[in-house]
């Protein structure tokens, strides 16, 4: 099974799922072979992507065995991010070993971390899986920096930034909070972020990185302004609008997302409620709407087929993206279709 953007649908493709209209009426059945005349009808369903069956999906499908289909999808997903997972933990370990004590001897290690992260990410296609994987159980500033770096790279790629710009984004993410390493440490030797450090840490981060590595100016300003907000409500200087470069704007979204979805953080927010919060923060003038949009669309454009847990304990699979509210899709649980757009008291609590 693969997911294909609606504009890439071609005659001869085989549907991997039933396609429903806004009234939950099946317009095309699963395994229907798309013909030229179907393409316009499919486009009118206002979907971003649809599932397309591949040859191996059709083997032994005569009994329409949902469980077998689910395991094929799972196996494909597993394959996508298994290699990334090993690299991810290795990168965090290596980064943690030098980030607290940055000095001029860290140059090679900085280069290596950036190169390893970029090559692991360039190979990966399933960004939703990566973002699910890097969600932290516990807040740790080193893991947070690596996570923000990864999310920023993904946003940069979605914004079609150049390789140089994506590399600078990775570096900005890796070192944006390194000023916290000047702070007290916990019993595991991890930096403890104190309230008193919060307003000053972008300055500390800049001072620290400038003394050890010749970062481009846009990286330095990216680090300095990662808590600034477009409406001037941020810190440490309260700059606003175009005075905040694209690196800081991307980092602001990545930073908020990672903090809000860390499981032990204040809100223990689900990815879905966090995406909705980011959306509201962009309407309010704090976050860059274009950056938030590209990030949330990456999620909601690829969530079809993902398994989720609902707030009433039911488990299901996302089968339909609602055109009026992309954060409230339709979920199939057993034989039941649950439309979260109308079932407004129900929420997606998590991916499973
Ligand atoms: Fe920060």
mmCIF file of C-alpha atoms and ligand atoms in Angstrom:
data_model
loop_
_atom_site.group_PDB
_atom_site.id
_atom_site.type_symbol
_atom_site.label_atom_id
_atom_site.label_comp_id
_atom_site.label_asym_id
_atom_site.label_seq_id
_atom_site.Cartn_x
_atom_site.Cartn_y
_atom_site.Cartn_z
ATOM 1 C CA UNK A 1 0.000 0.000 0.000
ATOM 2 C CA UNK A 2 1.246 3.480 -0.757
ATOM 3 C CA UNK A 3 -0.249 6.938 -0.384
ATOM 4 C CA UNK A 4 -0.483 9.106 -3.453
ATOM 5 C CA UNK A 5 -1.252 12.824 -3.735
ATOM 6 C CA UNK A 6 -4.564 13.416 -5.463
ATOM 7 C CA UNK A 7 -2.895 15.265 -8.350
ATOM 8 C CA UNK A 8 -0.736 12.181 -9.013
ATOM 9 C CA UNK A 9 -3.669 9.755 -9.471
ATOM 10 C CA UNK A 10 -3.423 7.958 -12.787
ATOM 11 C CA UNK A 11 -5.577 5.623 -14.794
ATOM 12 C CA UNK A 12 -4.811 1.977 -13.981
ATOM 13 C CA UNK A 13 -4.048 2.531 -10.282
ATOM 14 C CA UNK A 14 -5.942 0.246 -7.881
ATOM 15 C CA UNK A 15 -7.660 1.840 -4.883
ATOM 16 C CA UNK A 16 -6.389 0.590 -1.544
ATOM 17 C CA UNK A 17 -9.490 1.730 0.348
ATOM 18 C CA UNK A 18 -13.141 2.631 -0.156
ATOM 19 C CA UNK A 19 -13.545 6.294 -1.140
ATOM 20 C CA UNK A 20 -16.473 8.013 0.572
ATOM 21 C CA UNK A 21 -18.135 11.358 -0.095
ATOM 22 C CA UNK A 22 -19.116 13.885 2.558
ATOM 23 C CA UNK A 23 -22.307 11.937 3.232
ATOM 24 C CA UNK A 24 -20.370 8.746 3.981
ATOM 25 C CA UNK A 25 -21.614 7.207 0.757
ATOM 26 C CA UNK A 26 -19.115 4.945 -0.976
ATOM 27 C CA UNK A 27 -18.228 6.454 -4.347
ATOM 28 C CA UNK A 28 -15.569 3.910 -5.322
ATOM 29 C CA UNK A 29 -14.937 0.537 -3.725
ATOM 30 C CA UNK A 30 -11.587 -0.692 -2.506
ATOM 31 C CA UNK A 31 -9.663 -2.456 -5.314
ATOM 32 C CA UNK A 32 -11.520 -0.465 -7.977
ATOM 33 C CA UNK A 33 -9.220 0.109 -10.960
ATOM 34 C CA UNK A 34 -9.100 3.848 -11.671
ATOM 35 C CA UNK A 35 -10.164 4.832 -15.192
ATOM 36 C CA UNK A 36 -9.604 8.157 -16.966
ATOM 37 C CA UNK A 37 -13.202 9.204 -16.346
ATOM 38 C CA UNK A 38 -12.901 8.475 -12.573
ATOM 39 C CA UNK A 39 -10.055 10.908 -11.996
ATOM 40 C CA UNK A 40 -12.203 14.074 -12.003
ATOM 41 C CA UNK A 41 -14.747 12.421 -9.661
ATOM 42 C CA UNK A 42 -11.979 11.434 -7.244
ATOM 43 C CA UNK A 43 -10.563 14.981 -7.286
ATOM 44 C CA UNK A 44 -13.995 16.352 -6.358
ATOM 45 C CA UNK A 45 -13.918 14.342 -3.093
ATOM 46 C CA UNK A 46 -11.491 16.977 -1.833
ATOM 47 C CA UNK A 47 -8.972 14.506 -0.435
ATOM 48 C CA UNK A 48 -5.308 15.374 -0.212
ATOM 49 C CA UNK A 49 -4.037 11.798 -0.629
ATOM 50 C CA UNK A 50 -5.521 8.361 -1.203
ATOM 51 C CA UNK A 51 -4.259 4.822 -0.607
ATOM 52 C CA UNK A 52 -3.227 2.873 -3.678
ATOM 53 C CA UNK A 53 -2.851 -0.926 -3.555
ATOM 54 C CA UNK A 54 0.379 -2.469 -4.791
ATOM 55 C CA UNK A 55 0.710 -5.927 -6.323
ATOM 56 C CA UNK A 56 1.736 -7.567 -3.062
ATOM 57 C CA UNK A 57 -1.323 -6.110 -1.316
ATOM 58 C CA UNK A 58 -3.589 -7.986 -3.694
ATOM 59 C CA UNK A 59 -2.165 -11.437 -3.027
ATOM 60 C CA UNK A 60 -4.535 -13.523 -0.885
ATOM 61 C CA UNK A 61 -6.966 -10.665 -0.616
ATOM 62 C CA UNK A 62 -9.915 -12.640 -1.950
ATOM 63 C CA UNK A 63 -11.385 -12.863 1.553
ATOM 64 C CA UNK A 64 -10.771 -9.160 2.203
ATOM 65 C CA UNK A 65 -8.849 -9.951 5.341
ATOM 66 C CA UNK A 66 -8.456 -6.634 7.207
ATOM 67 C CA UNK A 67 -5.996 -8.064 9.705
ATOM 68 C CA UNK A 68 -3.658 -9.264 6.974
ATOM 69 C CA UNK A 69 -3.899 -5.876 5.281
ATOM 70 C CA UNK A 70 -3.068 -4.077 8.517
ATOM 71 C CA UNK A 71 -0.002 -6.212 9.054
ATOM 72 C CA UNK A 72 1.266 -5.474 5.533
ATOM 73 C CA UNK A 73 0.888 -1.738 6.198
ATOM 74 C CA UNK A 74 2.610 -2.087 9.555
ATOM 75 C CA UNK A 75 5.508 -4.037 8.037
ATOM 76 C CA UNK A 76 6.034 -1.347 5.402
ATOM 77 C CA UNK A 77 6.024 1.396 8.014
ATOM 78 C CA UNK A 78 8.344 -0.564 10.235
ATOM 79 C CA UNK A 79 10.825 -0.891 7.388
ATOM 80 C CA UNK A 80 10.708 2.869 6.761
ATOM 81 C CA UNK A 81 11.808 3.959 10.199
ATOM 82 C CA UNK A 82 13.772 1.018 11.646
ATOM 83 C CA UNK A 83 17.045 2.231 10.183
ATOM 84 C CA UNK A 84 16.336 5.774 11.302
ATOM 85 C CA UNK A 85 15.645 4.631 14.875
ATOM 86 C CA UNK A 86 19.129 3.137 15.338
ATOM 87 C CA UNK A 87 20.782 6.264 13.954
ATOM 88 C CA UNK A 88 18.617 8.525 16.132
ATOM 89 C CA UNK A 89 19.655 7.034 19.481
ATOM 90 C CA UNK A 90 23.280 6.872 18.410
ATOM 91 C CA UNK A 91 23.219 10.560 17.437
ATOM 92 C CA UNK A 92 21.662 11.577 20.788
ATOM 93 C CA UNK A 93 24.313 9.647 22.726
ATOM 94 C CA UNK A 94 27.180 11.174 20.788
ATOM 95 C CA UNK A 95 25.694 14.682 20.918
ATOM 96 C CA UNK A 96 25.110 14.429 24.699
ATOM 97 C CA UNK A 97 28.731 13.428 25.233
ATOM 98 C CA UNK A 98 30.089 16.790 24.034
ATOM 99 C CA UNK A 99 27.227 19.339 24.053
ATOM 100 C CA UNK A 100 27.510 20.170 27.768
ATOM 101 C CA UNK A 101 31.181 21.049 27.441
ATOM 102 C CA UNK A 102 31.468 22.700 24.045
ATOM 103 C CA UNK A 103 34.891 24.029 23.199
ATOM 104 C CA UNK A 104 37.088 24.359 20.136
ATOM 105 C CA UNK A 105 37.782 20.593 20.228
ATOM 106 C CA UNK A 106 34.073 19.996 19.510
ATOM 107 C CA UNK A 107 34.297 21.156 15.883
ATOM 108 C CA UNK A 108 34.665 17.690 14.346
ATOM 109 C CA UNK A 109 31.921 16.286 16.560
ATOM 110 C CA UNK A 110 29.576 19.141 15.527
ATOM 111 C CA UNK A 111 30.261 18.414 11.842
ATOM 112 C CA UNK A 112 29.675 14.707 12.368
ATOM 113 C CA UNK A 113 26.366 15.168 14.230
ATOM 114 C CA UNK A 114 25.020 17.463 11.525
ATOM 115 C CA UNK A 115 26.170 15.120 8.725
ATOM 116 C CA UNK A 116 24.767 11.995 10.432
ATOM 117 C CA UNK A 117 21.410 13.648 11.065
ATOM 118 C CA UNK A 118 21.115 14.965 7.526
ATOM 119 C CA UNK A 119 22.030 11.655 5.895
ATOM 120 C CA UNK A 120 19.565 9.755 8.141
ATOM 121 C CA UNK A 121 16.803 12.232 7.311
ATOM 122 C CA UNK A 122 17.502 12.508 3.582
ATOM 123 C CA UNK A 123 16.960 8.739 3.255
ATOM 124 C CA UNK A 124 13.654 8.774 5.115
ATOM 125 C CA UNK A 125 10.311 9.163 3.378
ATOM 126 C CA UNK A 126 7.841 8.675 6.210
ATOM 127 C CA UNK A 127 8.164 11.884 8.211
ATOM 128 C CA UNK A 128 5.046 11.212 10.307
ATOM 129 C CA UNK A 129 6.690 7.998 11.538
ATOM 130 C CA UNK A 130 9.850 9.899 12.437
ATOM 131 C CA UNK A 131 7.936 12.511 14.376
ATOM 132 C CA UNK A 132 6.024 9.774 16.214
ATOM 133 C CA UNK A 133 9.314 8.046 17.063
ATOM 134 C CA UNK A 134 11.137 11.073 18.458
ATOM 135 C CA UNK A 135 8.369 11.992 20.888
ATOM 136 C CA UNK A 136 10.081 12.036 24.278
ATOM 137 C CA UNK A 137 8.920 10.238 27.410
ATOM 138 C CA UNK A 138 10.759 12.688 29.597
ATOM 139 C CA UNK A 139 12.205 16.149 28.979
ATOM 140 C CA UNK A 140 15.917 16.082 28.362
ATOM 141 C CA UNK A 141 17.514 19.160 26.838
ATOM 142 C CA UNK A 142 19.925 17.186 24.635
ATOM 143 C CA UNK A 143 17.227 14.976 23.179
ATOM 144 C CA UNK A 144 15.056 18.103 22.790
ATOM 145 C CA UNK A 145 17.797 19.812 20.748
ATOM 146 C CA UNK A 146 18.152 16.784 18.454
ATOM 147 C CA UNK A 147 14.348 16.572 18.100
ATOM 148 C CA UNK A 148 14.012 20.277 17.256
ATOM 149 C CA UNK A 149 16.809 19.862 14.741
ATOM 150 C CA UNK A 150 14.972 16.948 13.082
ATOM 151 C CA UNK A 151 11.582 18.685 12.999
ATOM 152 C CA UNK A 152 13.206 21.861 11.641
ATOM 153 C CA UNK A 153 14.934 19.889 8.866
ATOM 154 C CA UNK A 154 11.600 18.295 7.913
ATOM 155 C CA UNK A 155 9.903 21.708 7.763
ATOM 156 C CA UNK A 156 12.826 23.072 5.721
ATOM 157 C CA UNK A 157 12.478 20.187 3.292
ATOM 158 C CA UNK A 158 8.722 20.796 3.006
ATOM 159 C CA UNK A 159 9.472 24.464 2.301
ATOM 160 C CA UNK A 160 11.910 23.312 -0.427
ATOM 161 C CA UNK A 161 14.881 25.024 1.200
ATOM 162 C CA UNK A 162 18.345 24.448 -0.278
ATOM 163 C CA UNK A 163 20.840 21.923 1.140
ATOM 164 C CA UNK A 164 22.859 24.766 2.653
ATOM 165 C CA UNK A 165 19.753 26.184 4.318
ATOM 166 C CA UNK A 166 18.654 22.770 5.620
ATOM 167 C CA UNK A 167 22.133 22.202 7.065
ATOM 168 C CA UNK A 168 21.973 25.596 8.778
ATOM 169 C CA UNK A 169 18.542 24.682 10.143
ATOM 170 C CA UNK A 170 19.949 21.455 11.602
ATOM 171 C CA UNK A 171 22.772 23.393 13.274
ATOM 172 C CA UNK A 172 20.384 26.048 14.604
ATOM 173 C CA UNK A 173 18.217 23.316 16.116
ATOM 174 C CA UNK A 174 21.132 21.411 17.647
ATOM 175 C CA UNK A 175 22.523 24.433 19.469
ATOM 176 C CA UNK A 176 19.486 26.623 20.153
ATOM 177 C CA UNK A 177 19.241 25.632 23.809
ATOM 178 C CA UNK A 178 22.892 24.908 24.462
ATOM 179 C CA UNK A 179 22.900 27.966 26.758
ATOM 180 C CA UNK A 180 21.012 25.844 29.270
ATOM 181 C CA UNK A 181 24.083 23.709 29.737
ATOM 182 C CA UNK A 182 25.470 26.636 31.755
ATOM 183 C CA UNK A 183 22.709 25.802 34.252
ATOM 184 C CA UNK A 184 22.662 23.460 37.221
ATOM 185 C CA UNK A 185 22.688 19.702 36.540
ATOM 186 C CA UNK A 186 20.366 17.012 37.936
ATOM 187 C CA UNK A 187 21.637 13.805 39.574
ATOM 188 C CA UNK A 188 22.009 12.190 36.146
ATOM 189 C CA UNK A 189 24.187 15.097 35.058
ATOM 190 C CA UNK A 190 21.515 16.512 32.755
ATOM 191 C CA UNK A 191 21.057 20.300 32.598
ATOM 192 C CA UNK A 192 18.146 21.503 34.718
ATOM 193 C CA UNK A 193 16.219 24.342 33.190
ATOM 194 C CA UNK A 194 15.467 26.914 35.846
ATOM 195 C CA UNK A 195 12.826 29.632 35.471
ATOM 196 C CA UNK A 196 15.503 32.293 35.990
ATOM 197 C CA UNK A 197 17.493 30.957 33.007
ATOM 198 C CA UNK A 198 14.597 31.074 30.576
ATOM 199 C CA UNK A 199 14.786 34.732 29.430
ATOM 200 C CA UNK A 200 18.568 34.666 29.081
ATOM 201 C CA UNK A 201 19.293 31.303 27.491
ATOM 202 C CA UNK A 202 19.192 32.470 23.807
ATOM 203 C CA UNK A 203 22.021 34.928 24.660
ATOM 204 C CA UNK A 204 23.955 32.181 26.476
ATOM 205 C CA UNK A 205 23.476 29.795 23.547
ATOM 206 C CA UNK A 206 24.809 32.385 21.077
ATOM 207 C CA UNK A 207 27.831 33.265 23.202
ATOM 208 C CA UNK A 208 28.703 29.622 23.614
ATOM 209 C CA UNK A 209 28.455 28.583 19.950
ATOM 210 C CA UNK A 210 30.239 31.684 18.648
ATOM 211 C CA UNK A 211 33.280 30.774 20.705
ATOM 212 C CA UNK A 212 33.611 27.233 19.349
ATOM 213 C CA UNK A 213 32.515 27.143 15.711
ATOM 214 C CA UNK A 214 32.298 29.494 12.754
ATOM 215 C CA UNK A 215 28.544 29.340 12.222
ATOM 216 C CA UNK A 216 27.004 31.530 9.532
ATOM 217 C CA UNK A 217 25.283 34.667 10.823
ATOM 218 C CA UNK A 218 21.857 33.326 9.962
ATOM 219 C CA UNK A 219 22.453 30.406 12.356
ATOM 220 C CA UNK A 220 23.528 32.775 15.138
ATOM 221 C CA UNK A 221 20.447 34.961 14.620
ATOM 222 C CA UNK A 222 18.304 31.831 14.289
ATOM 223 C CA UNK A 223 19.472 30.752 17.755
ATOM 224 C CA UNK A 224 19.192 34.253 19.247
ATOM 225 C CA UNK A 225 15.587 34.741 18.076
ATOM 226 C CA UNK A 226 14.082 31.268 18.495
ATOM 227 C CA UNK A 227 11.776 32.495 21.286
ATOM 228 C CA UNK A 228 10.862 35.744 19.528
ATOM 229 C CA UNK A 229 7.356 35.906 18.104
ATOM 230 C CA UNK A 230 6.109 37.654 14.970
ATOM 231 C CA UNK A 231 3.793 39.924 16.985
ATOM 232 C CA UNK A 232 6.660 41.029 19.263
ATOM 233 C CA UNK A 233 5.457 39.025 22.269
ATOM 234 C CA UNK A 234 8.582 36.865 22.544
ATOM 235 C CA UNK A 235 11.946 37.167 24.286
ATOM 236 C CA UNK A 236 14.799 38.024 24.903
ATOM 237 C CA UNK A 237 14.550 41.290 22.885
ATOM 238 C CA UNK A 238 10.923 41.470 21.732
ATOM 239 C CA UNK A 239 11.866 41.844 18.060
ATOM 240 C CA UNK A 240 9.079 41.175 15.586
ATOM 241 C CA UNK A 241 7.989 40.687 11.972
ATOM 242 C CA UNK A 242 10.723 40.530 9.350
ATOM 243 C CA UNK A 243 13.426 41.034 11.982
ATOM 244 C CA UNK A 244 12.928 37.351 12.811
ATOM 245 C CA UNK A 245 14.599 35.163 10.177
ATOM 246 C CA UNK A 246 13.102 32.001 8.694
ATOM 247 C CA UNK A 247 15.370 29.803 10.844
ATOM 248 C CA UNK A 248 13.903 31.244 14.059
ATOM 249 C CA UNK A 249 10.359 31.020 12.681
ATOM 250 C CA UNK A 250 10.828 27.331 11.860
ATOM 251 C CA UNK A 251 12.568 26.640 15.151
ATOM 252 C CA UNK A 252 9.743 28.322 17.072
ATOM 253 C CA UNK A 253 7.237 25.825 15.627
ATOM 254 C CA UNK A 254 9.554 22.816 16.099
ATOM 255 C CA UNK A 255 10.386 23.897 19.676
ATOM 256 C CA UNK A 256 6.735 24.384 20.680
ATOM 257 C CA UNK A 257 5.729 21.075 19.107
ATOM 258 C CA UNK A 258 8.456 19.064 20.843
ATOM 259 C CA UNK A 259 7.862 20.659 24.241
ATOM 260 C CA UNK A 260 4.087 20.294 24.045
ATOM 261 C CA UNK A 261 4.162 16.635 23.000
ATOM 262 C CA UNK A 262 6.774 15.508 25.534
ATOM 263 C CA UNK A 263 4.777 12.976 27.492
ATOM 264 C CA UNK A 264 5.811 14.133 30.963
ATOM 265 C CA UNK A 265 5.467 17.836 30.227
ATOM 266 C CA UNK A 266 2.661 19.891 31.786
ATOM 267 C CA UNK A 267 -0.006 19.207 29.213
ATOM 268 C CA UNK A 268 0.964 15.728 27.967
ATOM 269 C CA UNK A 269 -0.633 16.872 24.771
ATOM 270 C CA UNK A 270 -1.448 14.482 21.998
ATOM 271 C CA UNK A 271 0.070 15.284 18.588
ATOM 272 C CA UNK A 272 -3.419 16.196 17.364
ATOM 273 C CA UNK A 273 -4.258 18.693 20.101
ATOM 274 C CA UNK A 274 -0.751 20.144 19.721
ATOM 275 C CA UNK A 275 -1.255 20.686 15.985
ATOM 276 C CA UNK A 276 -4.531 22.464 16.746
ATOM 277 C CA UNK A 277 -2.760 24.619 19.351
ATOM 278 C CA UNK A 278 -0.007 25.527 16.870
ATOM 279 C CA UNK A 279 -2.702 26.477 14.388
ATOM 280 C CA UNK A 280 -4.319 28.810 16.942
ATOM 281 C CA UNK A 281 -0.921 30.284 17.797
ATOM 282 C CA UNK A 282 -0.434 31.157 14.127
ATOM 283 C CA UNK A 283 -3.831 32.896 13.929
ATOM 284 C CA UNK A 284 -2.885 34.854 17.033
ATOM 285 C CA UNK A 285 0.163 36.322 15.318
ATOM 286 C CA UNK A 286 2.846 34.548 17.328
ATOM 287 C CA UNK A 287 3.949 31.764 14.975
ATOM 288 C CA UNK A 288 4.491 32.053 11.222
ATOM 289 C CA UNK A 289 1.246 30.773 9.575
ATOM 290 C CA UNK A 290 3.093 29.470 6.496
ATOM 291 C CA UNK A 291 5.458 27.394 8.631
ATOM 292 C CA UNK A 292 2.620 26.054 10.807
ATOM 293 C CA UNK A 293 0.562 25.261 7.725
ATOM 294 C CA UNK A 294 3.252 23.270 5.970
ATOM 295 C CA UNK A 295 3.953 21.278 9.161
ATOM 296 C CA UNK A 296 0.307 20.519 9.992
ATOM 297 C CA UNK A 297 -0.438 19.646 6.351
ATOM 298 C CA UNK A 298 2.453 17.184 6.327
ATOM 299 C CA UNK A 299 0.784 15.433 9.275
ATOM 300 C CA UNK A 300 -2.811 15.553 8.154
ATOM 301 C CA UNK A 301 -1.911 14.819 4.533
ATOM 302 C CA UNK A 302 -0.280 11.539 5.568
ATOM 303 C CA UNK A 303 -2.380 10.291 8.454
ATOM 304 C CA UNK A 304 -4.747 8.118 6.386
ATOM 305 C CA UNK A 305 -4.388 4.503 7.509
ATOM 306 C CA UNK A 306 -2.716 5.364 10.818
ATOM 307 C CA UNK A 307 -4.102 3.694 13.950
ATOM 308 C CA UNK A 308 -5.297 5.979 16.731
ATOM 309 C CA UNK A 309 -6.723 5.831 20.246
ATOM 310 C CA UNK A 310 -9.917 7.809 20.897
ATOM 311 C CA UNK A 311 -10.815 9.569 24.137
ATOM 312 C CA UNK A 312 -13.555 6.994 24.879
ATOM 313 C CA UNK A 313 -10.995 4.158 24.719
ATOM 314 C CA UNK A 314 -11.917 2.875 21.265
ATOM 315 C CA UNK A 315 -9.142 2.164 18.786
ATOM 316 C CA UNK A 316 -9.470 2.723 15.081
ATOM 317 C CA UNK A 317 -7.874 3.752 11.828
ATOM 318 C CA UNK A 318 -8.039 7.156 10.160
ATOM 319 C CA UNK A 319 -9.891 6.676 6.891
ATOM 320 C CA UNK A 320 -11.018 10.103 5.748
ATOM 321 C CA UNK A 321 -9.748 13.667 5.959
ATOM 322 C CA UNK A 322 -12.563 16.120 6.617
ATOM 323 C CA UNK A 323 -12.308 19.069 4.254
ATOM 324 C CA UNK A 324 -13.726 21.522 6.825
ATOM 325 C CA UNK A 325 -11.440 20.495 9.695
ATOM 326 C CA UNK A 326 -8.326 18.483 8.928
ATOM 327 C CA UNK A 327 -7.758 17.890 12.645
ATOM 328 C CA UNK A 328 -11.057 16.004 13.001
ATOM 329 C CA UNK A 329 -10.937 13.146 10.488
ATOM 330 C CA UNK A 330 -13.182 10.105 10.165
ATOM 331 C CA UNK A 331 -12.015 7.030 12.075
ATOM 332 C CA UNK A 332 -13.091 3.438 11.388
ATOM 333 C CA UNK A 333 -13.347 1.335 14.542
ATOM 334 C CA UNK A 334 -14.406 -2.249 13.838
ATOM 335 C CA UNK A 335 -17.285 -1.906 11.394
ATOM 336 C CA UNK A 336 -18.225 1.540 12.683
ATOM 337 C CA UNK A 337 -17.336 4.858 11.025
ATOM 338 C CA UNK A 338 -16.811 7.627 13.597
ATOM 339 C CA UNK A 339 -16.917 11.135 12.186
ATOM 340 C CA UNK A 340 -14.981 13.309 14.656
ATOM 341 C CA UNK A 341 -16.254 16.416 12.897
ATOM 342 C CA UNK A 342 -19.772 15.723 14.164
ATOM 343 C CA UNK A 343 -18.809 13.680 17.259
ATOM 344 C CA UNK A 344 -17.322 16.816 18.774
ATOM 345 C CA UNK A 345 -16.956 15.387 22.298
ATOM 346 C CA UNK A 346 -14.602 12.679 21.042
ATOM 347 C CA UNK A 347 -10.907 13.331 20.450
ATOM 348 C CA UNK A 348 -7.891 11.491 19.134
ATOM 349 C CA UNK A 349 -5.759 10.916 22.210
ATOM 350 C CA UNK A 350 -2.743 9.377 20.505
ATOM 351 C CA UNK A 351 -1.312 7.413 17.640
ATOM 352 C CA UNK A 352 -0.924 3.702 18.455
HETATM 353 FE FE1 LIG B 1 14.863 27.778 23.986
#
